[in-house]
Tab-separated table of C-alpha atoms in Angstrom:
chain	number	residue	atom	x	y	z
A	29	MET	CA	-34.306	3.067	65.913
A	30	ARG	CA	-30.935	4.755	65.874
A	31	VAL	CA	-31.420	8.498	65.569
A	32	PRO	CA	-28.704	10.235	63.483
A	33	SER	CA	-26.723	13.021	65.110
A	34	ASP	CA	-26.941	16.660	64.081
A	35	ARG	CA	-23.496	16.253	62.453
A	36	GLU	CA	-24.586	13.242	60.423
A	37	ILE	CA	-27.653	15.086	59.252
A	38	ARG	CA	-25.660	18.197	58.377
A	39	ASP	CA	-23.237	16.024	56.371
A	40	LEU	CA	-26.180	14.461	54.543
A	41	HIS	CA	-27.443	17.919	53.631
A	42	ALA	CA	-23.966	18.910	52.426
A	43	GLU	CA	-23.685	15.762	50.338
A	44	HIS	CA	-26.983	16.321	48.501
A	45	ALA	CA	-27.143	20.103	48.246
A	46	PRO	CA	-26.313	21.091	44.647
A	47	THR	CA	-24.947	24.517	45.676
A	48	ARG	CA	-23.805	26.302	48.810
A	49	GLU	CA	-26.819	28.619	48.489
A	50	ALA	CA	-29.215	25.664	48.413
A	51	PHE	CA	-27.524	24.167	51.481
A	52	ASP	CA	-27.715	27.447	53.384
A	53	LEU	CA	-31.377	27.925	52.516
A	54	VAL	CA	-32.612	24.403	53.255
A	55	HIS	CA	-30.394	23.520	56.209
A	56	THR	CA	-31.030	26.869	57.906
A	57	HIS	CA	-34.786	26.366	57.468
A	58	CYS	CA	-34.546	22.854	58.958
A	59	ALA	CA	-32.494	24.170	61.903
A	60	ILE	CA	-35.066	26.921	62.541
A	61	VAL	CA	-37.899	24.355	62.421
A	62	ALA	CA	-35.948	22.194	64.890
A	63	GLY	CA	-35.611	25.180	67.231
A	64	ILE	CA	-39.334	26.001	67.003
A	65	ALA	CA	-40.261	22.337	67.559
A	66	GLU	CA	-37.969	22.191	70.570
A	67	GLN	CA	-39.602	25.302	72.023
A	68	LEU	CA	-43.096	23.898	71.469
A	69	LEU	CA	-42.146	20.486	72.863
A	70	SER	CA	-40.865	22.097	76.076
A	71	ARG	CA	-44.477	22.975	76.835
A	72	ARG	CA	-45.665	19.378	76.392
A	73	PRO	CA	-42.609	17.232	77.182
A	74	GLU	CA	-44.685	14.084	77.472
A	75	ALA	CA	-45.948	14.472	73.918
A	76	ALA	CA	-43.006	13.189	71.881
A	77	ASP	CA	-39.422	11.896	71.835
A	78	PRO	CA	-37.239	15.024	71.629
A	79	ASP	CA	-34.379	13.265	69.790
A	80	VAL	CA	-36.751	11.967	67.126
A	81	VAL	CA	-38.431	15.384	66.819
A	82	ARG	CA	-35.036	17.046	66.348
A	83	ALA	CA	-33.880	14.548	63.715
A	84	GLY	CA	-37.216	14.756	61.912
A	85	SER	CA	-37.058	18.537	61.899
A	86	LEU	CA	-33.503	18.577	60.542
A	87	LEU	CA	-34.370	16.033	57.824
A	88	HIS	CA	-37.899	17.005	56.788
A	89	ASP	CA	-36.926	19.142	53.742
A	90	ILE	CA	-33.929	17.199	52.469
A	91	GLY	CA	-35.888	16.201	49.362
A	92	VAL	CA	-35.865	19.828	48.199
A	93	TYR	CA	-32.342	19.261	46.863
A	94	ARG	CA	-33.697	16.821	44.281
A	95	LEU	CA	-35.745	19.650	42.739
A	96	TYR	CA	-32.692	21.715	41.821
A	97	ASP	CA	-31.245	21.472	38.315
A	98	HIS	CA	-27.523	21.448	37.567
A	99	GLY	CA	-27.510	25.243	37.350
A	100	GLY	CA	-28.935	25.607	40.841
A	101	LYS	CA	-32.466	26.580	39.731
A	102	LEU	CA	-35.360	25.222	41.812
A	103	ASP	CA	-38.315	23.510	40.073
A	104	HIS	CA	-41.169	25.422	41.747
A	105	GLU	CA	-43.887	23.709	39.677
A	106	ARG	CA	-43.114	20.302	41.140
A	107	TYR	CA	-42.216	21.577	44.644
A	108	VAL	CA	-45.049	19.600	46.264
A	109	ARG	CA	-43.020	16.454	45.421
A	110	HIS	CA	-40.192	17.385	47.778
A	111	GLY	CA	-41.681	15.320	50.587
A	112	VAL	CA	-41.819	12.037	48.674
A	113	LEU	CA	-38.432	12.784	47.155
A	114	GLY	CA	-36.959	13.233	50.629
A	115	ARG	CA	-38.500	9.977	51.836
A	116	ASP	CA	-36.952	8.194	48.831
A	117	LEU	CA	-33.572	9.846	49.415
A	118	LEU	CA	-33.473	8.709	53.049
A	119	ALA	CA	-34.565	5.166	52.087
A	120	GLU	CA	-31.729	5.041	49.545
A	121	GLN	CA	-29.333	6.081	52.302
A	122	GLY	CA	-30.555	3.215	54.510
A	123	TYR	CA	-32.583	5.275	56.968
A	124	PRO	CA	-35.806	3.747	58.335
A	125	ASP	CA	-39.181	4.837	57.046
A	126	ALA	CA	-39.923	6.283	60.490
A	127	LEU	CA	-37.493	9.076	59.537
A	128	GLY	CA	-38.592	9.245	55.907
A	129	ARG	CA	-42.140	9.933	57.003
A	130	PHE	CA	-41.037	13.316	58.361
A	131	CYS	CA	-40.308	14.224	54.757
A	132	SER	CA	-43.442	12.836	53.152
A	133	CYS	CA	-45.938	13.841	55.838
A	134	HIS	CA	-45.099	17.469	56.721
A	135	THR	CA	-46.433	19.357	53.689
A	136	GLY	CA	-49.277	21.749	54.530
A	137	MET	CA	-51.398	20.050	57.187
A	138	GLY	CA	-50.930	16.752	55.381
A	139	ILE	CA	-51.816	15.696	51.896
A	140	THR	CA	-54.586	13.122	51.451
A	141	ARG	CA	-55.382	10.867	48.512
A	142	GLU	CA	-58.417	13.095	47.904
A	143	ASP	CA	-56.225	16.265	47.921
A	144	ILE	CA	-54.013	14.654	45.259
A	145	ARG	CA	-56.995	13.751	43.091
A	146	ALA	CA	-58.899	17.020	43.513
A	147	GLN	CA	-55.869	19.263	42.978
A	148	GLY	CA	-54.133	17.121	40.378
A	149	LEU	CA	-50.944	17.043	42.445
A	150	PRO	CA	-47.852	15.397	40.904
A	151	VAL	CA	-47.497	12.983	43.837
A	152	PRO	CA	-48.060	9.204	43.875
A	153	PRO	CA	-51.580	8.404	45.165
A	154	GLY	CA	-51.661	7.941	48.933
A	155	ASP	CA	-52.245	9.642	52.242
A	156	TYR	CA	-49.272	11.708	53.415
A	157	VAL	CA	-50.536	12.692	56.830
A	158	ALA	CA	-48.746	13.011	60.169
A	159	GLU	CA	-49.655	10.118	62.457
A	160	SER	CA	-47.246	10.127	65.385
A	161	ALA	CA	-46.864	12.893	67.953
A	162	GLU	CA	-43.348	13.552	66.565
A	163	GLU	CA	-44.593	13.871	62.964
A	164	GLU	CA	-47.428	16.168	64.055
A	165	LEU	CA	-45.070	18.444	65.954
A	166	VAL	CA	-42.581	18.785	63.074
A	167	MET	CA	-45.415	19.426	60.592
A	168	PHE	CA	-46.805	22.158	62.868
A	169	ALA	CA	-43.431	23.787	63.628
A	170	ASP	CA	-42.691	23.915	59.865
A	171	LYS	CA	-45.625	26.289	59.366
A	172	PHE	CA	-43.783	29.087	61.204
A	173	HIS	CA	-40.915	29.516	58.735
A	174	SER	CA	-40.861	29.798	54.946
A	175	LYS	CA	-37.910	29.417	52.599
A	176	ALA	CA	-39.667	31.609	50.002
A	177	GLY	CA	-37.457	34.458	48.842
A	178	PRO	CA	-36.496	36.006	51.085
A	179	PRO	CA	-36.938	33.522	53.936
A	180	VAL	CA	-39.409	34.719	56.571
A	181	LEU	CA	-40.827	33.709	59.903
A	182	VAL	CA	-44.564	33.219	59.733
A	183	SER	CA	-47.018	34.428	62.357
A	184	PRO	CA	-49.929	32.174	63.350
A	185	ALA	CA	-52.419	34.492	61.589
A	186	THR	CA	-50.461	34.390	58.341
A	187	ALA	CA	-49.978	30.624	58.569
A	188	ALA	CA	-53.725	30.116	59.096
A	189	ALA	CA	-54.569	32.395	56.155
A	190	ARG	CA	-52.130	30.551	53.895
A	191	LEU	CA	-53.557	27.188	54.857
A	192	SER	CA	-57.151	28.326	54.357
A	193	ARG	CA	-56.462	28.459	50.591
A	194	PHE	CA	-56.386	24.655	50.641
A	195	GLY	CA	-59.684	24.252	52.490
A	196	ALA	CA	-61.306	25.179	55.777
A	197	GLU	CA	-60.353	21.811	57.283
A	198	LYS	CA	-56.648	22.604	56.835
A	199	GLU	CA	-57.031	25.896	58.664
A	200	LEU	CA	-59.091	24.256	61.434
A	201	ARG	CA	-56.438	21.556	61.882
A	202	PHE	CA	-53.739	24.227	62.208
A	203	LYS	CA	-55.809	26.141	64.784
A	204	ALA	CA	-56.393	22.954	66.773
A	205	LEU	CA	-52.633	22.398	66.946
A	206	LEU	CA	-52.129	26.052	67.874
A	207	ALA	CA	-54.508	25.519	70.814
A	208	LYS	CA	-52.643	22.343	71.753
A	209	TYR	CA	-49.047	23.634	71.567
A	210	GLY	CA	-49.442	27.378	71.800
A	211	GLU	CA	-47.830	30.113	69.733
A	212	PRO	CA	-44.053	29.912	69.328
A	213	ASP	CA	-41.863	32.862	70.264
A	214	LEU	CA	-40.325	33.803	66.894
A	215	ARG	CA	-38.140	36.593	68.258
A	216	PRO	CA	-35.046	34.423	68.948
A	217	PHE	CA	-35.104	33.234	65.356
A	218	HIS	CA	-35.494	36.749	64.010
A	219	GLU	CA	-32.585	37.894	66.149
A	220	ALA	CA	-30.376	34.934	65.119
A	221	HIS	CA	-31.113	34.979	61.400
A	222	GLY	CA	-32.580	38.423	60.616
A	223	HIS	CA	-35.689	36.913	58.992
A	224	GLU	CA	-38.703	39.168	59.241
A	225	VAL	CA	-41.995	38.016	60.780
A	226	VAL	CA	-44.900	38.237	58.336
């Protein structure tokens, strides 16, 4: 699989972002997740392909752009769809499903068919769960930054508490990955972007 360069991915973001503000929000988030994933991967270099992890991190939220209307307003009610929308966007652009899965399989600690049924989620039935080491790492790194206004860096305790709202198994999965990869150092991202740690 040919892995797109940072520049190609940035251009793809710029092409699909409806406004400069949307681009800044989503692309910055993806870049922060890529930095966190890189930091975590440095502790377990045998775990995953670093080029694939970087590309997956930079692409994972590209579907968010499809939830903006022409006026630049984000559809929060259907936000959970951003993963499948991103997978579809990448497929339309000719990218392999191996990259599209970073979009569809990073939400929460994964969304199962049962989650969709039980919560009435507006997502096509299926299991959207990280399977590869690369997908797992991007999903985990994503939990440490939030685009919510204003964007914030998320401590492990806050991430675990947020995930517990969706079931004890989601929190336990997060804690298992925390034991596996360790806690990221969020200070460099705070210093670079000014986002507070919550």
